[in-house]
PDB file of C-alpha atoms and ligand atoms in Angstrom:
ATOM      1  CA  MET A  15     -22.485  28.762  13.717  1.00 41.00           C
ATOM      2  CA  GLY A  16     -22.184  27.405  17.259  1.00 44.00           C
ATOM      3  CA  THR A  17     -23.045  23.849  18.211  1.00 46.00           C
ATOM      4  CA  ALA A  18     -25.551  23.298  15.405  1.00 46.00           C
ATOM      5  CA  GLY A  19     -22.891  23.949  12.761  1.00 47.00           C
ATOM      6  CA  ARG A  20     -20.330  21.809  14.475  1.00 48.00           C
ATOM      7  CA  ARG A  21     -22.814  18.934  14.703  1.00 52.00           C
ATOM      8  CA  ARG A  22     -23.216  18.709  10.961  1.00 61.00           C
ATOM      9  CA  LYS A  23     -21.506  15.391  10.352  1.00 69.00           C
ATOM     10  CA  LYS A  24     -18.771  16.429   8.046  1.00 86.00           C
ATOM     11  CA  TYR A  25     -15.675  14.708   9.386  1.00 96.00           C
ATOM     12  CA  LEU A  26     -14.161  11.589   7.882  1.00 97.00           C
ATOM     13  CA  GLY A  27     -12.182   8.819   9.592  1.00 98.00           C
ATOM     14  CA  ALA A  28      -9.615   6.674   7.769  1.00 98.00           C
ATOM     15  CA  VAL A  29      -7.797   3.634   9.097  1.00 98.00           C
ATOM     16  CA  ASP A  30      -4.884   1.958   7.322  1.00 97.00           C
ATOM     17  CA  LEU A  31      -4.669  -1.456   8.945  1.00 95.00           C
ATOM     18  CA  GLY A  32      -1.256  -2.953   8.194  1.00 90.00           C
ATOM     19  CA  GLY A  33       0.460  -6.115   9.337  1.00 85.00           C
ATOM     20  CA  SER A  34       2.786  -4.105  11.560  1.00 86.00           C
ATOM     21  CA  LYS A  35       1.114  -0.697  12.095  1.00 92.00           C
ATOM     22  CA  ILE A  36      -2.313   0.894  12.377  1.00 96.00           C
ATOM     23  CA  LEU A  37      -2.560   4.467  11.065  1.00 98.00           C
ATOM     24  CA  SER A  38      -5.783   6.351  11.799  1.00 98.00           C
ATOM     25  CA  LEU A  39      -6.492   9.848  10.633  1.00 98.00           C
ATOM     26  CA  ILE A  40      -9.320  12.345  10.761  1.00 98.00           C
ATOM     27  CA  ALA A  41      -9.996  14.691   7.860  1.00 97.00           C
ATOM     28  CA  ASP A  42     -12.564  17.401   7.320  1.00 94.00           C
ATOM     29  CA  GLY A  43     -15.071  17.370   4.466  1.00 90.00           C
ATOM     30  CA  ASP A  44     -12.575  19.105   2.182  1.00 91.00           C
ATOM     31  CA  GLY A  45     -10.019  16.344   2.704  1.00 92.00           C
ATOM     32  CA  HIS A  46      -7.678  18.276   4.994  1.00 95.00           C
ATOM     33  CA  ARG A  47      -5.859  16.139   7.547  1.00 96.00           C
ATOM     34  CA  LEU A  48      -6.694  17.246  11.107  1.00 97.00           C
ATOM     35  CA  ALA A  49      -5.169  14.632  13.398  1.00 98.00           C
ATOM     36  CA  GLU A  50      -3.760  11.127  13.356  1.00 98.00           C
ATOM     37  CA  ASP A  51      -2.719   8.188  15.490  1.00 98.00           C
ATOM     38  CA  LEU A  52      -0.060   5.593  14.736  1.00 97.00           C
ATOM     39  CA  ARG A  53       0.432   2.461  16.808  1.00 97.00           C
ATOM     40  CA  PRO A  54       1.718  -1.110  16.388  1.00 95.00           C
ATOM     41  CA  THR A  55      -0.891  -3.592  15.131  1.00 94.00           C
ATOM     42  CA  GLY A  56       0.254  -6.361  17.461  1.00 94.00           C
ATOM     43  CA  ALA A  57      -1.140  -8.762  14.868  1.00 92.00           C
ATOM     44  CA  GLN A  58       0.036 -11.857  16.734  1.00 93.00           C
ATOM     45  CA  GLU A  59      -2.535 -11.105  19.471  1.00 95.00           C
ATOM     46  CA  GLY A  60      -5.366 -12.050  17.113  1.00 94.00           C
ATOM     47  CA  PRO A  61      -8.420 -10.338  15.583  1.00 95.00           C
ATOM     48  CA  GLU A  62     -10.322  -9.409  18.757  1.00 95.00           C
ATOM     49  CA  VAL A  63      -7.445  -7.484  20.284  1.00 96.00           C
ATOM     50  CA  VAL A  64      -6.635  -5.838  16.949  1.00 96.00           C
ATOM     51  CA  LEU A  65     -10.282  -4.793  16.406  1.00 96.00           C
ATOM     52  CA  ALA A  66     -10.302  -3.131  19.847  1.00 96.00           C
ATOM     53  CA  ARG A  67      -6.990  -1.469  18.978  1.00 97.00           C
ATOM     54  CA  ILE A  68      -8.454  -0.048  15.744  1.00 97.00           C
ATOM     55  CA  GLN A  69     -11.235   1.592  17.791  1.00 96.00           C
ATOM     56  CA  ALA A  70      -8.733   2.926  20.341  1.00 97.00           C
ATOM     57  CA  SER A  71      -6.590   4.325  17.534  1.00 98.00           C
ATOM     58  CA  LEU A  72      -9.576   6.063  15.912  1.00 97.00           C
ATOM     59  CA  ASP A  73     -10.683   7.455  19.289  1.00 97.00           C
ATOM     60  CA  SER A  74      -7.205   8.842  19.868  1.00 98.00           C
ATOM     61  CA  ALA A  75      -7.221  10.532  16.439  1.00 98.00           C
ATOM     62  CA  LEU A  76     -10.710  11.920  17.156  1.00 97.00           C
ATOM     63  CA  ALA A  77      -9.474  13.332  20.472  1.00 97.00           C
ATOM     64  CA  GLY A  78      -6.520  14.882  18.639  1.00 98.00           C
ATOM     65  CA  ALA A  79      -8.937  16.611  16.255  1.00 97.00           C
ATOM     66  CA  GLY A  80     -11.134  17.717  19.156  1.00 96.00           C
ATOM     67  CA  ILE A  81     -14.241  15.928  17.861  1.00 94.00           C
ATOM     68  CA  GLU A  82     -16.400  12.967  18.878  1.00 93.00           C
ATOM     69  CA  ARG A  83     -17.519   9.747  17.205  1.00 93.00           C
ATOM     70  CA  GLY A  84     -20.900  11.378  16.562  1.00 91.00           C
ATOM     71  CA  ASP A  85     -19.229  14.041  14.418  1.00 93.00           C
ATOM     72  CA  LEU A  86     -18.066  11.473  11.849  1.00 95.00           C
ATOM     73  CA  ALA A  87     -19.949  11.121   8.576  1.00 95.00           C
ATOM     74  CA  ALA A  88     -18.208   7.850   7.710  1.00 96.00           C
ATOM     75  CA  VAL A  89     -15.113   5.751   8.264  1.00 97.00           C
ATOM     76  CA  GLY A  90     -12.987   4.001   5.667  1.00 97.00           C
ATOM     77  CA  ILE A  91     -10.599   1.184   6.418  1.00 97.00           C
ATOM     78  CA  CYS A  92      -8.046  -0.491   4.181  1.00 96.00           C
ATOM     79  CA  SER A  93      -6.130  -3.688   4.642  1.00 92.00           C
ATOM     80  CA  PRO A  94      -3.550  -5.710   2.708  1.00 86.00           C
ATOM     81  CA  GLY A  95      -4.575  -8.836   0.855  1.00 80.00           C
ATOM     82  CA  PRO A  96      -8.035  -9.989  -0.124  1.00 82.00           C
ATOM     83  CA  CYS A  97     -11.007  -7.847   0.924  1.00 87.00           C
ATOM     84  CA  ASP A  98     -14.672  -8.597   0.267  1.00 90.00           C
ATOM     85  CA  VAL A  99     -15.429  -4.942  -0.353  1.00 89.00           C
ATOM     86  CA  GLN A 100     -19.182  -5.427  -0.888  1.00 89.00           C
ATOM     87  CA  ALA A 101     -19.737  -7.425   2.319  1.00 93.00           C
ATOM     88  CA  GLY A 102     -17.133  -5.496   4.322  1.00 94.00           C
ATOM     89  CA  VAL A 103     -15.476  -8.767   5.276  1.00 95.00           C
ATOM     90  CA  ILE A 104     -11.804  -9.790   5.389  1.00 94.00           C
ATOM     91  CA  PRO A 105     -11.848 -13.419   4.214  1.00 92.00           C
ATOM     92  CA  SER A 106      -8.210 -14.043   5.137  1.00 88.00           C
ATOM     93  CA  ALA A 107      -5.112 -11.914   5.645  1.00 84.00           C
ATOM     94  CA  PRO A 108      -1.582 -13.247   5.136  1.00 76.00           C
ATOM     95  CA  ASN A 109      -0.112 -10.664   7.538  1.00 79.00           C
ATOM     96  CA  LEU A 110      -2.881 -10.835  10.166  1.00 88.00           C
ATOM     97  CA  PRO A 111      -2.794 -14.251  11.876  1.00 89.00           C
ATOM     98  CA  GLY A 112      -6.201 -15.694  12.768  1.00 93.00           C
ATOM     99  CA  TRP A 113      -8.207 -13.392  10.500  1.00 93.00           C
ATOM    100  CA  GLN A 114     -10.775 -15.642   8.866  1.00 94.00           C
ATOM    101  CA  ASP A 115     -14.003 -14.137   7.533  1.00 96.00           C
ATOM    102  CA  VAL A 116     -13.819 -11.170   9.915  1.00 96.00           C
ATOM    103  CA  PRO A 117     -16.887  -8.891   9.404  1.00 96.00           C
ATOM    104  CA  LEU A 118     -14.788  -5.784   9.887  1.00 96.00           C
ATOM    105  CA  CYS A 119     -17.303  -3.194   8.650  1.00 97.00           C
ATOM    106  CA  ARG A 120     -20.268  -4.557  10.627  1.00 97.00           C
ATOM    107  CA  TYR A 121     -18.161  -4.752  13.785  1.00 96.00           C
ATOM    108  CA  LEU A 122     -17.051  -1.126  13.509  1.00 96.00           C
ATOM    109  CA  GLU A 123     -20.450   0.170  12.332  1.00 96.00           C
ATOM    110  CA  GLU A 124     -22.119  -1.301  15.426  1.00 95.00           C
ATOM    111  CA  ARG A 125     -19.638   0.426  17.710  1.00 93.00           C
ATOM    112  CA  LEU A 126     -19.144   3.721  15.897  1.00 93.00           C
ATOM    113  CA  GLY A 127     -22.690   4.249  14.642  1.00 93.00           C
ATOM    114  CA  VAL A 128     -21.547   5.424  11.189  1.00 94.00           C
ATOM    115  CA  PRO A 129     -21.164   3.731   7.768  1.00 95.00           C
ATOM    116  CA  VAL A 130     -17.823   1.956   7.374  1.00 97.00           C
ATOM    117  CA  TYR A 131     -16.284   1.197   3.979  1.00 96.00           C
ATOM    118  CA  LEU A 132     -13.568  -1.390   3.285  1.00 96.00           C
ATOM    119  CA  GLU A 133     -10.962  -1.259   0.515  1.00 94.00           C
ATOM    120  CA  ASN A 134      -7.747  -3.096  -0.332  1.00 92.00           C
ATOM    121  CA  ASP A 135      -4.776  -1.003   0.817  1.00 93.00           C
ATOM    122  CA  ALA A 136      -2.986  -0.784  -2.536  1.00 94.00           C
ATOM    123  CA  THR A 137      -6.241   0.119  -4.285  1.00 94.00           C
ATOM    124  CA  ALA A 138      -6.840   2.874  -1.731  1.00 96.00           C
ATOM    125  CA  ALA A 139      -3.242   4.078  -2.116  1.00 97.00           C
ATOM    126  CA  ALA A 140      -3.697   4.317  -5.903  1.00 97.00           C
ATOM    127  CA  LEU A 141      -6.662   6.608  -5.334  1.00 97.00           C
ATOM    128  CA  GLY A 142      -4.745   8.605  -2.696  1.00 97.00           C
ATOM    129  CA  GLU A 143      -1.840   9.246  -5.056  1.00 98.00           C
ATOM    130  CA  HIS A 144      -4.260  10.054  -7.882  1.00 98.00           C
ATOM    131  CA  VAL A 145      -6.234  12.646  -5.906  1.00 97.00           C
ATOM    132  CA  TYR A 146      -3.645  14.085  -3.507  1.00 97.00           C
ATOM    133  CA  GLY A 147      -0.203  12.811  -4.553  1.00 97.00           C
ATOM    134  CA  ALA A 148       2.140  12.257  -7.493  1.00 98.00           C
ATOM    135  CA  GLY A 149      -0.702  11.407  -9.888  1.00 98.00           C
ATOM    136  CA  ARG A 150      -2.721  14.618  -9.554  1.00 97.00           C
ATOM    137  CA  GLY A 151      -4.172  15.530 -12.930  1.00 95.00           C
ATOM    138  CA  CYS A 152      -3.418  12.117 -14.521  1.00 96.00           C
ATOM    139  CA  ARG A 153      -6.307  10.261 -16.154  1.00 97.00           C
ATOM    140  CA  HIS A 154      -4.581   6.897 -16.586  1.00 98.00           C
ATOM    141  CA  LEU A 155      -2.204   5.642 -13.937  1.00 98.00           C
ATOM    142  CA  ILE A 156      -0.929   2.527 -12.251  1.00 98.00           C
ATOM    143  CA  TYR A 157       0.150   2.558  -8.621  1.00 98.00           C
ATOM    144  CA  ILE A 158       2.459  -0.158  -7.321  1.00 97.00           C
ATOM    145  CA  THR A 159       3.486  -0.684  -3.729  1.00 95.00           C
ATOM    146  CA  VAL A 160       6.658  -2.631  -3.053  1.00 95.00           C
ATOM    147  CA  SER A 161       6.628  -3.468   0.629  1.00 90.00           C
ATOM    148  CA  THR A 162       6.495  -6.854   2.383  1.00 87.00           C
ATOM    149  CA  GLY A 163       4.424  -7.975  -0.589  1.00 90.00           C
ATOM    150  CA  ILE A 164       3.726  -6.267  -3.922  1.00 94.00           C
ATOM    151  CA  GLY A 165       0.292  -4.797  -4.598  1.00 93.00           C
ATOM    152  CA  GLY A 166      -1.184  -2.344  -7.007  1.00 95.00           C
ATOM    153  CA  GLY A 167      -4.118  -0.248  -8.061  1.00 96.00           C
ATOM    154  CA  ILE A 168      -5.376   0.971 -11.418  1.00 97.00           C
ATOM    155  CA  ILE A 169      -6.923   4.314 -12.380  1.00 97.00           C
ATOM    156  CA  ILE A 170      -8.563   4.353 -15.803  1.00 97.00           C
ATOM    157  CA  ASP A 171     -10.073   7.544 -17.191  1.00 97.00           C
ATOM    158  CA  GLY A 172      -9.794   9.207 -13.784  1.00 95.00           C
ATOM    159  CA  LYS A 173     -11.642   6.399 -12.028  1.00 94.00           C
ATOM    160  CA  LEU A 174     -10.516   3.565  -9.828  1.00 93.00           C
ATOM    161  CA  TYR A 175     -10.739   0.241 -11.666  1.00 93.00           C
ATOM    162  CA  THR A 176     -11.320  -2.596  -9.197  1.00 89.00           C
ATOM    163  CA  GLY A 177     -12.427  -5.424 -11.502  1.00 90.00           C
ATOM    164  CA  ALA A 178     -15.324  -7.878 -11.227  1.00 87.00           C
ATOM    165  CA  THR A 179     -14.525  -8.907  -7.656  1.00 82.00           C
ATOM    166  CA  GLY A 180     -12.435  -6.006  -6.380  1.00 82.00           C
ATOM    167  CA  ALA A 181      -9.156  -7.888  -6.852  1.00 84.00           C
ATOM    168  CA  ALA A 182      -7.826  -6.017  -9.907  1.00 90.00           C
ATOM    169  CA  GLY A 183      -4.251  -4.754  -9.908  1.00 92.00           C
ATOM    170  CA  GLU A 184      -2.489  -7.710  -8.301  1.00 90.00           C
ATOM    171  CA  ILE A 185       0.748  -7.039 -10.156  1.00 93.00           C
ATOM    172  CA  GLY A 186       2.701  -8.926  -7.486  1.00 94.00           C
ATOM    173  CA  HIS A 187       1.308 -12.193  -8.747  1.00 94.00           C
ATOM    174  CA  ILE A 188       2.140 -11.846 -12.425  1.00 95.00           C
ATOM    175  CA  THR A 189       4.166 -14.964 -13.278  1.00 97.00           C
ATOM    176  CA  LEU A 190       7.725 -14.172 -14.397  1.00 97.00           C
ATOM    177  CA  ASP A 191       9.122 -17.688 -14.177  1.00 97.00           C
ATOM    178  CA  PRO A 192       6.821 -20.732 -13.929  1.00 97.00           C
ATOM    179  CA  ASP A 193       9.599 -22.693 -12.202  1.00 97.00           C
ATOM    180  CA  GLY A 194      10.815 -19.815 -10.027  1.00 96.00           C
ATOM    181  CA  PRO A 195      10.820 -19.458  -6.233  1.00 95.00           C
ATOM    182  CA  LEU A 196       7.668 -20.175  -4.250  1.00 94.00           C
ATOM    183  CA  CYS A 197       5.405 -17.160  -3.641  1.00 92.00           C
ATOM    184  CA  GLY A 198       3.207 -16.466  -0.607  1.00 84.00           C
ATOM    185  CA  CYS A 199       0.151 -17.028  -2.839  1.00 86.00           C
ATOM    186  CA  GLY A 200       1.161 -20.664  -3.446  1.00 91.00           C
ATOM    187  CA  ASN A 201       2.333 -20.235  -7.038  1.00 94.00           C
ATOM    188  CA  ARG A 202       5.894 -20.184  -8.293  1.00 97.00           C
ATOM    189  CA  GLY A 203       7.898 -17.385  -9.849  1.00 97.00           C
ATOM    190  CA  CYS A 204       5.517 -14.464  -9.192  1.00 97.00           C
ATOM    191  CA  LEU A 205       7.001 -10.963  -9.354  1.00 97.00           C
ATOM    192  CA  GLU A 206       6.494 -10.801  -5.576  1.00 96.00           C
ATOM    193  CA  ALA A 207       8.752 -13.836  -5.087  1.00 96.00           C
ATOM    194  CA  PHE A 208      11.611 -11.952  -6.823  1.00 97.00           C
ATOM    195  CA  ALA A 209      11.225  -8.299  -5.923  1.00 97.00           C
ATOM    196  CA  SER A 210       9.175  -7.800  -2.730  1.00 95.00           C
ATOM    197  CA  GLY A 211      10.576  -6.700   0.612  1.00 94.00           C
ATOM    198  CA  ARG A 212      10.185 -10.259   1.822  1.00 93.00           C
ATOM    199  CA  ALA A 213      12.135 -11.615  -1.178  1.00 96.00           C
ATOM    200  CA  VAL A 214      14.894  -9.040  -0.753  1.00 97.00           C
ATOM    201  CA  ALA A 215      15.180  -9.895   2.947  1.00 96.00           C
ATOM    202  CA  THR A 216      15.475 -13.608   2.093  1.00 96.00           C
ATOM    203  CA  GLN A 217      18.174 -12.834  -0.483  1.00 97.00           C
ATOM    204  CA  GLY A 218      19.931 -10.653   2.117  1.00 97.00           C
ATOM    205  CA  ASP A 219      19.868 -13.570   4.520  1.00 96.00           C
ATOM    206  CA  ALA A 220      21.585 -15.776   1.951  1.00 97.00           C
ATOM    207  CA  LEU A 221      24.111 -13.038   1.223  1.00 96.00           C
ATOM    208  CA  ILE A 222      25.092 -12.819   4.890  1.00 96.00           C
ATOM    209  CA  ALA A 223      25.363 -16.608   5.112  1.00 96.00           C
ATOM    210  CA  GLN A 224      27.914 -16.454   2.278  1.00 95.00           C
ATOM    211  CA  GLY A 225      29.814 -13.686   4.078  1.00 94.00           C
ATOM    212  CA  GLY A 226      28.959 -11.366   1.154  1.00 94.00           C
ATOM    213  CA  SER A 227      28.179  -8.180   3.059  1.00 94.00           C
ATOM    214  CA  PRO A 228      29.768  -7.409   6.438  1.00 94.00           C
ATOM    215  CA  LEU A 229      27.809  -4.122   6.626  1.00 96.00           C
ATOM    216  CA  LEU A 230      24.468  -5.848   6.115  1.00 96.00           C
ATOM    217  CA  ALA A 231      25.490  -8.486   8.664  1.00 96.00           C
ATOM    218  CA  ARG A 232      26.119  -5.747  11.207  1.00 96.00           C
ATOM    219  CA  LEU A 233      22.801  -3.963  10.474  1.00 95.00           C
ATOM    220  CA  ALA A 234      20.927  -7.265  10.725  1.00 95.00           C
ATOM    221  CA  GLN A 235      22.575  -8.015  14.033  1.00 94.00           C
ATOM    222  CA  GLU A 236      21.478  -4.608  15.388  1.00 94.00           C
ATOM    223  CA  GLU A 237      17.874  -5.184  14.271  1.00 90.00           C
ATOM    224  CA  GLY A 238      17.783  -8.856  15.277  1.00 93.00           C
ATOM    225  CA  GLU A 239      16.864  -9.998  11.741  1.00 92.00           C
ATOM    226  CA  VAL A 240      17.564  -9.320   8.082  1.00 94.00           C
ATOM    227  CA  THR A 241      15.002  -6.838   6.786  1.00 93.00           C
ATOM    228  CA  ALA A 242      14.548  -5.277   3.355  1.00 94.00           C
ATOM    229  CA  GLU A 243      15.054  -1.925   5.071  1.00 93.00           C
ATOM    230  CA  ALA A 244      18.497  -3.054   6.259  1.00 95.00           C
ATOM    231  CA  VAL A 245      19.372  -4.169   2.718  1.00 97.00           C
ATOM    232  CA  CYS A 246      18.259  -0.725   1.480  1.00 96.00           C
ATOM    233  CA  ARG A 247      20.366   1.054   4.085  1.00 95.00           C
ATOM    234  CA  ALA A 248      23.437  -1.059   3.265  1.00 96.00           C
ATOM    235  CA  ALA A 249      22.885  -0.443  -0.456  1.00 96.00           C
ATOM    236  CA  LEU A 250      22.486   3.326  -0.003  1.00 95.00           C
ATOM    237  CA  ALA A 251      25.657   3.318   2.108  1.00 96.00           C
ATOM    238  CA  GLY A 252      27.463   1.932  -0.931  1.00 95.00           C
ATOM    239  CA  ASP A 253      27.729  -1.768  -0.113  1.00 96.00           C
ATOM    240  CA  PRO A 254      28.158  -3.355  -3.593  1.00 97.00           C
ATOM    241  CA  GLU A 255      26.452  -6.687  -2.848  1.00 97.00           C
ATOM    242  CA  ALA A 256      23.469  -5.081  -1.098  1.00 97.00           C
ATOM    243  CA  ARG A 257      23.216  -2.717  -4.069  1.00 97.00           C
ATOM    244  CA  ARG A 258      23.120  -5.690  -6.387  1.00 97.00           C
ATOM    245  CA  LEU A 259      20.109  -7.112  -4.514  1.00 98.00           C
ATOM    246  CA  ILE A 260      18.146  -3.850  -4.832  1.00 98.00           C
ATOM    247  CA  GLU A 261      19.111  -3.522  -8.504  1.00 98.00           C
ATOM    248  CA  ARG A 262      17.977  -7.093  -9.113  1.00 98.00           C
ATOM    249  CA  ALA A 263      14.607  -6.319  -7.510  1.00 98.00           C
ATOM    250  CA  GLY A 264      14.415  -3.267  -9.796  1.00 98.00           C
ATOM    251  CA  TYR A 265      15.196  -5.414 -12.828  1.00 98.00           C
ATOM    252  CA  TYR A 266      12.287  -7.766 -12.080  1.00 98.00           C
ATOM    253  CA  LEU A 267       9.971  -4.857 -11.280  1.00 98.00           C
ATOM    254  CA  GLY A 268      10.805  -3.405 -14.701  1.00 98.00           C
ATOM    255  CA  ILE A 269       9.573  -6.607 -16.346  1.00 98.00           C
ATOM    256  CA  GLY A 270       6.321  -6.311 -14.398  1.00 97.00           C
ATOM    257  CA  PHE A 271       5.986  -2.618 -15.296  1.00 98.00           C
ATOM    258  CA  ALA A 272       6.467  -3.419 -18.998  1.00 98.00           C
ATOM    259  CA  THR A 273       3.575  -5.884 -18.804  1.00 97.00           C
ATOM    260  CA  TYR A 274       1.370  -3.195 -17.279  1.00 96.00           C
ATOM    261  CA  VAL A 275       2.473  -0.609 -19.841  1.00 97.00           C
ATOM    262  CA  ASN A 276       1.641  -2.953 -22.696  1.00 97.00           C
ATOM    263  CA  ILE A 277      -1.822  -3.676 -21.332  1.00 97.00           C
ATOM    264  CA  PHE A 278      -2.884  -0.276 -19.970  1.00 97.00           C
ATOM    265  CA  ASP A 279      -0.810   2.340 -21.817  1.00 98.00           C
ATOM    266  CA  PRO A 280      -0.811   4.580 -18.707  1.00 98.00           C
ATOM    267  CA  GLU A 281       0.504   8.143 -18.416  1.00 98.00           C
ATOM    268  CA  MET A 282       2.199   7.276 -15.193  1.00 98.00           C
ATOM    269  CA  ILE A 283       3.443   4.445 -13.019  1.00 98.00           C
ATOM    270  CA  ILE A 284       3.786   5.491  -9.377  1.00 98.00           C
ATOM    271  CA  VAL A 285       5.908   3.373  -7.053  1.00 98.00           C
ATOM    272  CA  GLY A 286       5.384   3.450  -3.286  1.00 96.00           C
ATOM    273  CA  GLY A 287       5.975   1.141  -0.333  1.00 93.00           C
ATOM    274  CA  GLY A 288       9.004   0.600   1.889  1.00 91.00           C
ATOM    275  CA  LEU A 289      11.407  -0.587  -0.824  1.00 95.00           C
ATOM    276  CA  SER A 290      10.730   2.570  -2.855  1.00 95.00           C
ATOM    277  CA  ARG A 291      12.886   4.407  -0.274  1.00 93.00           C
ATOM    278  CA  ALA A 292      15.839   3.020  -2.262  1.00 95.00           C
ATOM    279  CA  GLY A 293      14.825   5.625  -4.894  1.00 95.00           C
ATOM    280  CA  ASP A 294      16.814   5.556  -8.139  1.00 96.00           C
ATOM    281  CA  LEU A 295      18.764   2.529  -6.996  1.00 97.00           C
ATOM    282  CA  LEU A 296      15.505   0.604  -7.467  1.00 97.00           C
ATOM    283  CA  LEU A 297      13.823   2.687 -10.166  1.00 97.00           C
ATOM    284  CA  GLY A 298      16.905   3.041 -12.394  1.00 98.00           C
ATOM    285  CA  PRO A 299      17.158  -0.659 -13.302  1.00 98.00           C
ATOM    286  CA  ALA A 300      13.337  -0.884 -13.369  1.00 98.00           C
ATOM    287  CA  ARG A 301      13.153   1.961 -15.895  1.00 98.00           C
ATOM    288  CA  ALA A 302      15.897   0.436 -18.056  1.00 98.00           C
ATOM    289  CA  GLU A 303      14.244  -2.980 -18.152  1.00 98.00           C
ATOM    290  CA  MET A 304      10.802  -1.532 -18.773  1.00 98.00           C
ATOM    291  CA  LYS A 305      12.180   0.417 -21.760  1.00 98.00           C
ATOM    292  CA  GLU A 306      13.631  -2.809 -23.194  1.00 98.00           C
ATOM    293  CA  ARG A 307      10.295  -4.579 -23.071  1.00 98.00           C
ATOM    294  CA  ALA A 308       7.405  -2.115 -23.354  1.00 98.00           C
ATOM    295  CA  MET A 309       5.936  -0.781 -26.596  1.00 97.00           C
ATOM    296  CA  PRO A 310       7.738   2.395 -27.741  1.00 97.00           C
ATOM    297  CA  GLU A 311       4.458   4.251 -28.462  1.00 96.00           C
ATOM    298  CA  SER A 312       3.413   3.898 -24.832  1.00 97.00           C
ATOM    299  CA  LEU A 313       6.861   4.788 -23.504  1.00 98.00           C
ATOM    300  CA  ARG A 314       6.732   8.157 -25.251  1.00 97.00           C
ATOM    301  CA  VAL A 315       4.200   9.531 -22.747  1.00 95.00           C
ATOM    302  CA  LEU A 316       4.913   7.328 -19.738  1.00 98.00           C
ATOM    303  CA  ARG A 317       6.423   8.724 -16.534  1.00 97.00           C
ATOM    304  CA  LEU A 318       7.778   6.445 -13.803  1.00 98.00           C
ATOM    305  CA  GLU A 319       7.755   8.283 -10.466  1.00 97.00           C
ATOM    306  CA  LEU A 320       7.967   7.741  -6.742  1.00 97.00           C
ATOM    307  CA  ALA A 321       4.825   8.119  -4.632  1.00 97.00           C
ATOM    308  CA  GLU A 322       4.475  11.472  -2.850  1.00 97.00           C
ATOM    309  CA  LEU A 323       2.308  10.639   0.145  1.00 96.00           C
ATOM    310  CA  GLY A 324       4.580   8.041   1.732  1.00 92.00           C
ATOM    311  CA  ASP A 325       2.816   6.241   4.585  1.00 91.00           C
ATOM    312  CA  TYR A 326      -0.340   8.309   3.981  1.00 96.00           C
ATOM    313  CA  SER A 327      -1.197   7.059   0.450  1.00 96.00           C
ATOM    314  CA  GLY A 328      -3.726   4.480   1.692  1.00 96.00           C
ATOM    315  CA  ALA A 329      -5.417   6.605   4.348  1.00 98.00           C
ATOM    316  CA  MET A 330      -5.692   9.621   2.029  1.00 98.00           C
ATOM    317  CA  GLY A 331      -7.152   7.327  -0.647  1.00 97.00           C
ATOM    318  CA  LEU A 332      -9.846   6.371   1.849  1.00 98.00           C
ATOM    319  CA  VAL A 333     -10.549  10.047   2.482  1.00 97.00           C
ATOM    320  CA  ALA A 334     -10.998  10.521  -1.292  1.00 96.00           C
ATOM    321  CA  LEU A 335     -13.237   7.445  -1.428  1.00 95.00           C
ATOM    322  CA  LEU A 336     -15.410   8.682   1.450  1.00 96.00           C
ATOM    323  CA  ARG A 337     -15.738  12.138  -0.089  1.00 94.00           C
ATOM    324  CA  GLU A 338     -17.273  10.411  -3.128  1.00 89.00           C
ATOM    325  CA  ARG A 339     -19.480   7.968  -1.275  1.00 85.00           C
ATOM    326  CA  ALA A 340     -20.369   9.235   2.163  1.00 73.00           C
ATOM    327  CA  PRO A 341     -23.359  11.461   2.845  1.00 59.00           C
ATOM    328  CA  ALA A 342     -21.770  14.702   4.089  1.00 56.00           C
TER     329      ALA A 342
HETATM  330 ZN1  LIG B 409       2.182 -14.945  -6.033  1.00 79.88          ZN
END
């Protein structure tokens, strides 16, 4: 085929822009992963530095795959929080300080010379798990990510459902208790305020202050702060109070899952994100609570499973999205 064949623009770029890390990967037209780059976001340095870092990360992944910018057919990028998918603009981003109406797609299109598509990270991850992960072959599924915040995505009849404005699937902001703890969104008692990584870390902080978990105190001291990951590690190591925090998060998640089951009657709920590394410690109580509250007809077919793609759910969802949309 020689140069002419190689120049057919058939490669796809995907960037998962997170509050703490940027993951870029290059895939071929069949969706096979060729190369990747992972680096810290350095979000505190502001949008301009981060935008340059996204380009550098993509370039590094391109170099790893042995191809050039001109070989890309399209690039997809996903980000947590609100995304104006149509305009390709990030209106604001809770985990990216200073991001206000950033025209992300236009900025990258001008520099890369290819179409750039934006998607919410949990929405992209839902698609990734549907096409390449735990949800292969499922027509109706809900994906939920439990990380710093709680997000989700919905697949109905084999297709991504994004709603009227692209904001569908915000399970983290279902109200569980109108007078509950304050949530990052400004409301009280959202699921996210009870069961997210941030909430678990806050509860871990309080636990240490009460002298409740010497193991967690030691882990937090090593890391310099109380993180949900440290609570998970303490819980998996058998610390009873840390376990209780993870189980409590699972209990609240189960209430949220039941709500989703009753509305969508899905075949599958897939749970990803950092807190899902607690495995059955989190999913056990979630499953029990969901069974208490969801309609029995729906529960007969429902499977509750962990995500399969780990940190790649979002980026692989973008690859799936680009394979649908981009001119190959
Ligand atoms: Zn909220």
